[in-house]
Amino acid sequence: MHSKVVSMQEAVAAHVRDGDTVVIEGFTHLICFAAGHEIIRQRRRDLTIARLTPDLIYDQMIAAGCARKLVFSWAGNPGAGSLHAFRRAVEKGTPKLEIEEYSHFGMVARMSAGAAGLPFWTMRNYMGTDLPVANPRIRTVTCPYTGEVLATVPALNPDVTVIHAQRADQYGNAQVWGLLGVQKEAAFASKRVIVVVEELVDESVIRADPNRTLIPGMIVDAVVVEPWGCHPSYAQGYYDRDNDFYVAWEDISRDPAKLQEYLEQWVYGVKDRAEYLARQPDLKARLTAKDQYCEGVNYGF
Amino acid sequence: MHSKVVSMQEAVAAHVRDGDTVVIEGFTHLICFAAGHEIIRQRRRDLTIARLTPDLIYDQMIAAGCARKLVFSWAGNPGAGSLHAFRRAVEKGTPKLEIEEYSHFGMVARMSAGAAGLPFWTMRNYMGTDLPVANPRIRTVTCPYTGEVLATVPALNPDVTVIHAQRADQYGNAQVWGLLGVQKEAAFASKRVIVVVEELVDESVIRADPNRTLIPGMIVDAVVVEPWGCHPSYAQGYYDRDNDFYVAWEDISRDPAKLQEYLEQWVYGVKDRAEYLARQPDLKARLTAKDQYCEGVNYGF
Amino acid sequence: MASEYTPSEMMAAVAARELGNGEVVFVGIGLPNLACNLARALQAPDLVLIYESGAVGAVPERLPVSIGDPSLVTGSLMICSMADVFQLFLQNGKIEVGFLGGAQVDRYGNINTTVIGGYEKPKVRLPGSGGAAEIAVHAQRVLIISRLNPRAFPAELDFLTSPGQRCKGKTRQELGMPGAGPVKVITDKGILESDPESGEMVLTALYPGVTLEDVKANVGWPLQSRAELGAVAPPTGEELRLLREVLDPRKLFLG
Amino acid sequence: MASEYTPSEMMAAVAARELGNGEVVFVGIGLPNLACNLARALQAPDLVLIYESGAVGAVPERLPVSIGDPSLVTGSLMICSMADVFQLFLQNGKIEVGFLGGAQVDRYGNINTTVIGGYEKPKVRLPGSGGAAEIAVHAQRVLIISRLNPRAFPAELDFLTSPGQRCKGKTRQELGMPGAGPVKVITDKGILESDPESGEMVLTALYPGVTLEDVKANVGWPLQSRAELGAVAPPTGEELRLLREVLDPRKLFLG
């Protein structure tokens, strides 16, 4: 078996194409900003970008003109304000952006259906609300046992999904701890999968604790080693969330000129994540995680 | 919060009632024979017993007259032969036993629906087979997006489920590694849950590695500390499967008199699991697991 | 009016008092998080905090600024996938209390967190549902926390994101919703409770120093009120100490 | 007939040769397990073994006697729940090869593992489907391993547990089955392959020393055979050495 390790530049060039449906998942935890920045740098266009919480990275991709459409369930900057590029697009049409909106459970269900190879997923949800009015893809099905009418959403099957993990081997067998979000479902639902990791480890490290594996290498197309690739998001056990930057985004994104300046300086203006990090030498002192190791368990028989 | 720790005798007396639907889950791994034996000792009757693989323990419960009905997907003694008490019941009607039969995926789906609070679960399955003819509870639903006709099974919501785990705290927060089977789904689908463990640990052990927790204490009614409670099944990291006993069951179960003698000696004839173990002093030397510990991971931030 | 406590502190204290020991709460960020941790420090040490991010039994050692903060993970009882959170916990009826807020709340406790103005070209695009729609359907009871003002409590919502006691003339039972829905609205001036007959949110208690007229002037529909309005004790010294010194010393959420 | 190898050894060797390097195989216990581990030791070191118990990328250091043996866990790449095995791997189309066997196989590769006789009061109650029904639906291709005899290859099944190439006159495509179904039946006397036109299992190769009549006498329907029957090489010395010395030294499955 050959190694799947490539650079972020190579992974995005090979696997993210204009017009694709792209998912960069991670619920607060493990959001791969490095992949989003590389997609912006490579000037991908007409993407349908989907995730539960667009977060700052999709706000940047919208501002950079990568996105034709956004599929989501909560578009805010938690505890800090708005995603203003998103808001300008929806409220003023600059740039034009189509939206398709669910609740969190709806998005989770869409990915669950996609991952299970089913065309839809069933929930008890949405009765009485305007969500199915705004989004006619929210439909219903009748239970063949009870006659109850339940809500459905259609499967989401992205062209490419980016999953950031704490560690993986060179074949893409990836382990995650801390918050798991909907990453496993997104990866299994996707036609292509890019795994980005804090640390590349030997296959024996993965095999020593197989219950920690979230994504098996057999569904992975590329492995990118990108330490601190989530900043300003975080990686449990590696570095904390940069809450200051999330607060700062309120000001940056509110002003289109400032936002473009941010992109020039921190995305277009750097070659890669290594350069992005080199320009912020204080990050490691400020955000490196403290040690709090758990004990191992016995897999013997 | 008060401790939920009780003896097996107390747990079964309080939570397993005549006429109940009972699930003792565990796919090869972590099958709680200690709970099955106590149910036999307490002479429960008219139970509907459900699990994917009835295994030897349900064969014993059928022979002991506990079961009115069996819900299952594969009734054999893997690699060793038949479950002869089950076969006598089905082939000759001694004792009388109603059966309701699915495939493994169908049973997993029934528990998934029960755990998700839904009345049914959807699969692409069973087309062309006689399974829906034999079991009219296998039905269909039409996808509201594609028009595809898909198979459904109804939710299974047991009255009580027994889950064996490697360890739990006194409140029932239970951690499992190795094969996970359908235990999480069975527990969440159930009205009452008994957790049986190899080791009772402090809450801090659970909290040190929260990604290992399979069952949260909030859904658990009783915690029983029963080391070697799975024998002849196994607990990864604690003791190996007693394959010799599985082979021996072929002979024991083939002869109704031998089977009754087994029950007299090893179930009715012992007070509890401690006595069962005390009479087999060789087990520990023969089956204790070798050490093969994994490393811990960092939960710090 | 000079006061020894802020409206936010009062709201957090009132919300905390609603929580019983051992209850299972779906926690949101901001005041609900403060209320839950305040309750945990006082009458409800065994409160089980569940966050939609997948943290169960969280014991955050710092104030989480997001629902996926790493402090919710370290030392929690269980981390599970979001599919499990929404299916095994919420839809399966295991969540006893859910907190919701929103830009607009109507007389039935329906909530809008989606848009101000029309959906297609809104005046203000809000974040959307997140988990609110399904919390409103499934939590055994919902507590709404919101400051009173006429725009936030309009006669008509611009968009119905999360269902309350009546949706377009139908009861929750008619619509097949398992949870009891919003039973209380905790505001900065008093408490509204859902009337079992009409489903309307009715004023049942006023905070110290607030008049009935104060409240009515800030609600966009003809607010009903109980004949006898209850009194609500101001935050105790201990409640204030915990909120100010332990839970939100940097005043991130306590204005 | 004295032979230097047993029929089981031949079947294991033939099955192993069907597996390409890097393929993802859903492994059953017994001969399929031996075949997969033999292939892994020879031409397919990167074969990914998945067991329905939830072990992915297993590297068993001893011969597993059950599909949930602890040796399948220790050192595997991933352990997942059975819900994940059946939904994310199997139903999602990630399994390239599935192995099946059964008490009865018909001319279309339909399999019965449920009952001999009527369903309600069977003469012999067999174990049932297990995962076989869904493997037959979803694996990209299925290999059947079964010894030939007239009772095992009847004209009519007593019960259809796992679907083959035609079920009650309908094709897999008409029935909406994603996988290609049983493409080969590996027996103790020769190999049958499904005919793309008729869906029937047709004899395409004979083992050394076996005649066409030997095979036909053991099949309960008028067996078709290719005009030119292929030859099948007997197990090589290396195949036999691995099977006998490494994989099943106690002859648990190699009679």
GROMACS .gro file of C-alpha atoms in nm, chain B:
model
  301
  302MET     CA    1  -2.673   1.144   4.396
  303HIS     CA    2  -2.694   0.798   4.550
  304SER     CA    3  -2.511   0.488   4.438
  305LYS     CA    4  -2.696   0.243   4.214
  306VAL     CA    5  -2.478  -0.052   4.309
  307VAL     CA    6  -2.678  -0.362   4.404
  308SER     CA    7  -2.624  -0.738   4.389
  309MET     CA    8  -2.726  -0.933   4.078
  310GLN     CA    9  -2.997  -1.097   4.285
  311GLU     CA   10  -3.137  -0.756   4.378
  312ALA     CA   11  -3.106  -0.614   4.025
  313VAL     CA   12  -3.296  -0.902   3.865
  314ALA     CA   13  -3.557  -0.910   4.143
  315ALA     CA   14  -3.622  -0.538   4.103
  316HIS     CA   15  -3.604  -0.494   3.726
  317VAL     CA   16  -3.686  -0.820   3.545
  318ARG     CA   17  -4.054  -0.915   3.568
  319ASP     CA   18  -4.260  -1.205   3.433
  320GLY     CA   19  -4.385  -1.120   3.085
  321ASP     CA   20  -4.113  -0.861   3.018
  322THR     CA   21  -3.925  -0.816   2.694
  323VAL     CA   22  -3.565  -0.876   2.803
  324VAL     CA   23  -3.245  -0.806   2.614
  325ILE     CA   24  -2.904  -0.928   2.727
  326GLU     CA   25  -2.685  -0.785   2.451
  327GLY     CA   26  -2.324  -0.833   2.347
  328PHE     CA   27  -2.205  -0.970   2.012
  329THR     CA   28  -1.981  -1.262   2.116
  330HIS     CA   29  -1.808  -1.010   2.345
  331LEU     CA   30  -1.948  -0.912   2.686
  332ILE     CA   31  -2.251  -1.143   2.694
  333CYS     CA   32  -2.364  -1.136   3.055
  334PHE     CA   33  -2.420  -1.502   3.143
  335ALA     CA   34  -2.435  -1.405   3.512
  336ALA     CA   35  -2.756  -1.209   3.450
  337GLY     CA   36  -2.909  -1.489   3.244
  338HIS     CA   37  -2.833  -1.742   3.516
  339GLU     CA   38  -2.989  -1.523   3.784
  340ILE     CA   39  -3.304  -1.482   3.570
  341ILE     CA   40  -3.322  -1.861   3.545
  342ARG     CA   41  -3.263  -1.898   3.920
  343GLN     CA   42  -3.540  -1.653   3.997
  344ARG     CA   43  -3.764  -1.858   3.765
  345ARG     CA   44  -3.893  -1.572   3.552
  346ARG     CA   45  -4.162  -1.685   3.310
  347ASP     CA   46  -4.328  -1.572   2.984
  348LEU     CA   47  -4.034  -1.354   2.883
  349THR     CA   48  -3.984  -1.230   2.530
  350ILE     CA   49  -3.608  -1.263   2.495
  351ALA     CA   50  -3.445  -1.066   2.215
  352ARG     CA   51  -3.090  -1.040   2.088
  353LEU     CA   52  -2.911  -1.081   1.755
  354THR     CA   53  -2.744  -1.411   1.844
  355PRO     CA   54  -2.929  -1.610   2.113
  356ASP     CA   55  -2.598  -1.781   2.198
  357LEU     CA   56  -2.576  -2.039   2.477
  358ILE     CA   57  -2.733  -1.815   2.737
  359TYR     CA   58  -3.070  -1.787   2.561
  360ASP     CA   59  -3.052  -2.160   2.481
  361GLN     CA   60  -3.027  -2.214   2.857
  362MET     CA   61  -3.313  -1.971   2.928
  363ILE     CA   62  -3.530  -2.152   2.671
  364ALA     CA   63  -3.445  -2.490   2.824
  365ALA     CA   64  -3.524  -2.354   3.171
  366GLY     CA   65  -3.871  -2.246   3.061
  367CYS     CA   66  -3.822  -1.870   3.101
  368ALA     CA   67  -3.912  -1.775   2.744
  369ARG     CA   68  -4.245  -1.742   2.572
  370LYS     CA   69  -4.093  -1.588   2.260
  371LEU     CA   70  -3.754  -1.540   2.095
  372VAL     CA   71  -3.666  -1.243   1.871
  373PHE     CA   72  -3.335  -1.297   1.690
  374SER     CA   73  -3.131  -1.296   1.370
  375TRP     CA   74  -2.882  -1.586   1.400
  376ALA     CA   75  -2.939  -1.882   1.628
  377GLY     CA   76  -2.632  -2.103   1.626
  378ASN     CA   77  -2.329  -2.196   1.830
  379PRO     CA   78  -2.059  -2.034   1.616
  380GLY     CA   79  -1.800  -2.278   1.492
  381ALA     CA   80  -1.932  -2.550   1.724
  382GLY     CA   81  -2.282  -2.654   1.620
  383SER     CA   82  -2.640  -2.586   1.714
  384LEU     CA   83  -2.843  -2.442   1.997
  385HIS     CA   84  -3.031  -2.762   2.058
  386ALA     CA   85  -3.280  -2.634   2.315
  387PHE     CA   86  -3.382  -2.371   2.062
  388ARG     CA   87  -3.399  -2.633   1.786
  389ARG     CA   88  -3.611  -2.872   1.992
  390ALA     CA   89  -3.849  -2.588   2.071
  391VAL     CA   90  -3.887  -2.488   1.705
  392GLU     CA   91  -3.871  -2.834   1.548
  393LYS     CA   92  -4.068  -3.031   1.809
  394GLY     CA   93  -4.248  -2.768   2.015
  395THR     CA   94  -4.086  -2.873   2.344
  396PRO     CA   95  -4.111  -2.631   2.510
  397LYS     CA   96  -4.346  -2.418   2.305
  398LEU     CA   97  -4.164  -2.110   2.173
  399GLU     CA   98  -4.287  -1.833   1.948
  400ILE     CA   99  -4.021  -1.688   1.718
  401GLU     CA  100  -3.982  -1.355   1.538
  402GLU     CA  101  -3.692  -1.347   1.298
  403TYR     CA  102  -3.485  -1.078   1.122
  404SER     CA  103  -3.137  -1.051   0.976
  405HIS     CA  104  -2.857  -0.893   1.181
  406PHE     CA  105  -2.904  -0.559   1.006
  407GLY     CA  106  -3.277  -0.586   1.077
  408MET     CA  107  -3.218  -0.639   1.449
  409VAL     CA  108  -2.963  -0.356   1.459
  410ALA     CA  109  -3.218  -0.135   1.283
  411ARG     CA  110  -3.493  -0.229   1.530
  412MET     CA  111  -3.271  -0.127   1.821
  413SER     CA  112  -3.156   0.189   1.640
  414ALA     CA  113  -3.518   0.296   1.597
  415GLY     CA  114  -3.597   0.218   1.958
  416ALA     CA  115  -3.293   0.415   2.075
  417ALA     CA  116  -3.374   0.712   1.853
  418GLY     CA  117  -3.732   0.737   1.976
  419LEU     CA  118  -3.868   0.659   1.630
  420PRO     CA  119  -4.136   0.401   1.547
  421PHE     CA  120  -3.940   0.243   1.260
  422TRP     CA  121  -3.605   0.231   1.079
  423THR     CA  122  -3.533   0.222   0.707
  424MET     CA  123  -3.296  -0.010   0.519
  425ARG     CA  124  -3.229  -0.116   0.164
  426ASN     CA  125  -3.281  -0.486   0.224
  427TYR     CA  126  -3.487  -0.805   0.193
  428MET     CA  127  -3.594  -0.767  -0.172
  429GLY     CA  128  -3.662  -1.106  -0.325
  430THR     CA  129  -3.624  -1.300   0.001
  431ASP     CA  130  -3.873  -1.499   0.207
  432LEU     CA  131  -3.793  -1.310   0.526
  433PRO     CA  132  -4.081  -1.058   0.491
  434VAL     CA  133  -4.312  -1.351   0.413
  435ALA     CA  134  -4.211  -1.530   0.731
  436ASN     CA  135  -4.224  -1.206   0.931
  437PRO     CA  136  -4.497  -0.958   0.830
  438ARG     CA  137  -4.345  -0.695   1.060
  439ILE     CA  138  -4.087  -0.640   0.787
  440ARG     CA  139  -4.261  -0.380   0.571
  441THR     CA  140  -4.175  -0.104   0.324
  442VAL     CA  141  -4.178   0.272   0.291
  443THR     CA  142  -4.147   0.488  -0.019
  444CYS     CA  143  -3.870   0.749  -0.034
  445PRO     CA  144  -4.029   1.095  -0.066
  446TYR     CA  145  -3.742   1.209  -0.290
  447THR     CA  146  -3.658   0.921  -0.522
  448GLY     CA  147  -3.970   0.704  -0.509
  449GLU     CA  148  -3.757   0.404  -0.417
  450VAL     CA  149  -3.931   0.140  -0.207
  451LEU     CA  150  -3.720   0.056   0.097
  452ALA     CA  151  -3.754  -0.200   0.375
  453THR     CA  152  -3.858  -0.107   0.728
  454VAL     CA  153  -3.856  -0.277   1.066
  455PRO     CA  154  -4.044  -0.160   1.375
  456ALA     CA  155  -3.866  -0.016   1.678
  457LEU     CA  156  -3.771  -0.258   1.953
  458ASN     CA  157  -3.814  -0.108   2.300
  459PRO     CA  158  -3.727  -0.372   2.562
  460ASP     CA  159  -3.862  -0.349   2.914
  461VAL     CA  160  -3.516  -0.420   3.047
  462THR     CA  161  -3.170  -0.448   2.892
  463VAL     CA  162  -2.860  -0.592   3.054
  464ILE     CA  163  -2.528  -0.448   2.936
  465HIS     CA  164  -2.198  -0.587   3.053
  466ALA     CA  165  -1.913  -0.333   3.051
  467GLN     CA  166  -1.550  -0.344   3.148
  468ARG     CA  167  -1.600  -0.068   3.402
  469ALA     CA  168  -1.847   0.185   3.538
  470ASP     CA  169  -1.880   0.424   3.828
  471GLN     CA  170  -2.145   0.378   4.099
  472TYR     CA  171  -2.392   0.587   3.897
  473GLY     CA  172  -2.375   0.362   3.593
  474ASN     CA  173  -2.156   0.568   3.361
  475ALA     CA  174  -2.011   0.273   3.174
  476GLN     CA  175  -1.705   0.236   2.951
  477VAL     CA  176  -1.651  -0.037   2.695
  478TRP     CA  177  -1.371  -0.115   2.452
  479GLY     CA  178  -1.325  -0.392   2.200
  480LEU     CA  179  -1.637  -0.501   2.013
  481LEU     CA  180  -1.933  -0.271   2.081
  482GLY     CA  181  -2.208  -0.471   1.908
  483VAL     CA  182  -2.545  -0.306   1.947
  484GLN     CA  183  -2.522  -0.241   2.320
  485LYS     CA  184  -2.554   0.137   2.312
  486GLU     CA  185  -2.865   0.120   2.097
  487ALA     CA  186  -3.019  -0.156   2.309
  488ALA     CA  187  -2.962   0.041   2.630
  489PHE     CA  188  -3.106   0.365   2.494
  490ALA     CA  189  -3.406   0.176   2.351
  491SER     CA  190  -3.488   0.015   2.685
  492LYS     CA  191  -3.725   0.127   2.959
  493ARG     CA  192  -3.487  -0.001   3.228
  494VAL     CA  193  -3.112  -0.071   3.210
  495ILE     CA  194  -2.894  -0.294   3.428
  496VAL     CA  195  -2.520  -0.235   3.386
  497VAL     CA  196  -2.294  -0.520   3.500
  498VAL     CA  197  -1.921  -0.454   3.526
  499GLU     CA  198  -1.589  -0.623   3.569
  500GLU     CA  199  -1.467  -0.333   3.781
  501LEU     CA  200  -1.634  -0.054   3.974
  502VAL     CA  201  -1.422   0.259   3.933
  503ASP     CA  202  -1.429   0.608   4.071
  504GLU     CA  203  -1.619   0.867   3.871
  505SER     CA  204  -1.285   1.037   3.809
  506VAL     CA  205  -1.168   0.737   3.601
  507ILE     CA  206  -1.469   0.778   3.374
  508ARG     CA  207  -1.425   1.154   3.353
  509ALA     CA  208  -1.057   1.118   3.262
  510ASP     CA  209  -1.150   0.961   2.925
  511PRO     CA  210  -1.507   1.062   2.836
  512ASN     CA  211  -1.482   0.942   2.473
  513ARG     CA  212  -1.475   0.581   2.605
  514THR     CA  213  -1.814   0.611   2.775
  515LEU     CA  214  -2.075   0.401   2.594
  516ILE     CA  215  -2.368   0.429   2.837
  517PRO     CA  216  -2.438   0.737   3.049
  518GLY     CA  217  -2.554   0.684   3.406
  519MET     CA  218  -2.869   0.887   3.346
  520ILE     CA  219  -3.030   0.592   3.162
  521VAL     CA  220  -2.907   0.327   3.408
  522ASP     CA  221  -3.123   0.183   3.689
  523ALA     CA  222  -2.884  -0.060   3.857
  524VAL     CA  223  -2.511  -0.130   3.865
  525VAL     CA  224  -2.391  -0.482   3.946
  526VAL     CA  225  -2.024  -0.559   4.009
  527GLU     CA  226  -1.969  -0.910   3.877
  528PRO     CA  227  -1.611  -0.997   3.776
  529TRP     CA  228  -1.601  -1.279   3.520
  530GLY     CA  229  -1.974  -1.227   3.479
  531CYS     CA  230  -1.953  -1.305   3.107
  532HIS     CA  231  -1.789  -1.647   3.122
  533PRO     CA  232  -1.797  -1.847   2.889
  534SER     CA  233  -1.824  -1.526   2.682
  535TYR     CA  234  -1.535  -1.284   2.727
  536ALA     CA  235  -1.428  -0.935   2.828
  537GLN     CA  236  -1.148  -0.779   2.624
  538GLY     CA  237  -0.854  -0.702   2.849
  539TYR     CA  238  -0.994  -0.917   3.133
  540TYR     CA  239  -1.044  -1.276   3.015
  541ASP     CA  240  -1.063  -1.477   2.694
  542ARG     CA  241  -1.362  -1.660   2.552
  543ASP     CA  242  -1.396  -2.015   2.683
  544ASN     CA  243  -1.410  -2.180   2.342
  545ASP     CA  244  -1.387  -2.525   2.500
  546PHE     CA  245  -1.715  -2.468   2.678
  547TYR     CA  246  -1.879  -2.352   2.355
  548VAL     CA  247  -1.767  -2.679   2.196
  549ALA     CA  248  -1.888  -2.877   2.496
  550TRP     CA  249  -2.233  -2.715   2.469
  551GLU     CA  250  -2.297  -2.911   2.149
  552ASP     CA  251  -2.304  -3.234   2.353
  553ILE     CA  252  -2.471  -3.091   2.660
  554SER     CA  253  -2.755  -2.924   2.473
  555ARG     CA  254  -2.817  -3.212   2.237
  556ASP     CA  255  -2.938  -3.425   2.527
  557PRO     CA  256  -3.224  -3.271   2.728
  558ALA     CA  257  -3.127  -3.470   3.037
  559LYS     CA  258  -2.767  -3.350   3.019
  560LEU     CA  259  -2.886  -2.995   2.972
  561GLN     CA  260  -3.109  -3.014   3.280
  562GLU     CA  261  -2.818  -3.163   3.473
  563TYR     CA  262  -2.604  -2.868   3.361
  564LEU     CA  263  -2.867  -2.623   3.483
  565GLU     CA  264  -2.900  -2.806   3.814
  566GLN     CA  265  -2.531  -2.804   3.873
  567TRP     CA  266  -2.422  -2.465   3.740
  568VAL     CA  267  -2.730  -2.246   3.767
  569TYR     CA  268  -2.983  -2.369   4.025
  570GLY     CA  269  -2.708  -2.540   4.222
  571VAL     CA  270  -2.506  -2.228   4.291
  572LYS     CA  271  -2.613  -1.924   4.491
  573ASP     CA  272  -2.452  -1.668   4.265
  574ARG     CA  273  -2.169  -1.605   4.022
  575ALA     CA  274  -1.908  -1.609   4.298
  576GLU     CA  275  -2.002  -1.969   4.377
  577TYR     CA  276  -2.008  -2.056   4.004
  578LEU     CA  277  -1.652  -1.927   3.979
  579ALA     CA  278  -1.535  -2.087   4.301
  580ARG     CA  279  -1.628  -2.426   4.156
  581GLN     CA  280  -1.404  -2.369   3.852
  582PRO     CA  281  -1.073  -2.268   4.008
  583ASP     CA  282  -0.887  -2.336   3.683
  584LEU     CA  283  -1.064  -2.063   3.483
  585LYS     CA  284  -0.837  -1.780   3.585
  586ALA     CA  285  -0.518  -1.961   3.494
  587ARG     CA  286  -0.665  -2.075   3.166
  588LEU     CA  287  -0.840  -1.757   3.046
  589THR     CA  288  -0.700  -1.445   3.215
  590ALA     CA  289  -0.606  -1.190   2.950
  591LYS     CA  290  -0.249  -1.098   2.877
  592ASP     CA  291  -0.154  -0.734   2.914
  593GLN     CA  292  -0.158  -0.525   2.599
  594TYR     CA  293  -0.217  -0.167   2.709
  595CYS     CA  294  -0.257   0.127   2.475
  596GLU     CA  295  -0.125   0.473   2.554
  597GLY     CA  296  -0.348   0.746   2.691
  598VAL     CA  297  -0.431   1.067   2.503
  599ASN     CA  298  -0.426   1.432   2.605
  600TYR     CA  299  -0.760   1.591   2.698
  601GLY     CA  300  -0.603   1.919   2.804
  602PHE     CA  301  -0.670   2.261   2.648
   0.00000   0.00000   0.00000
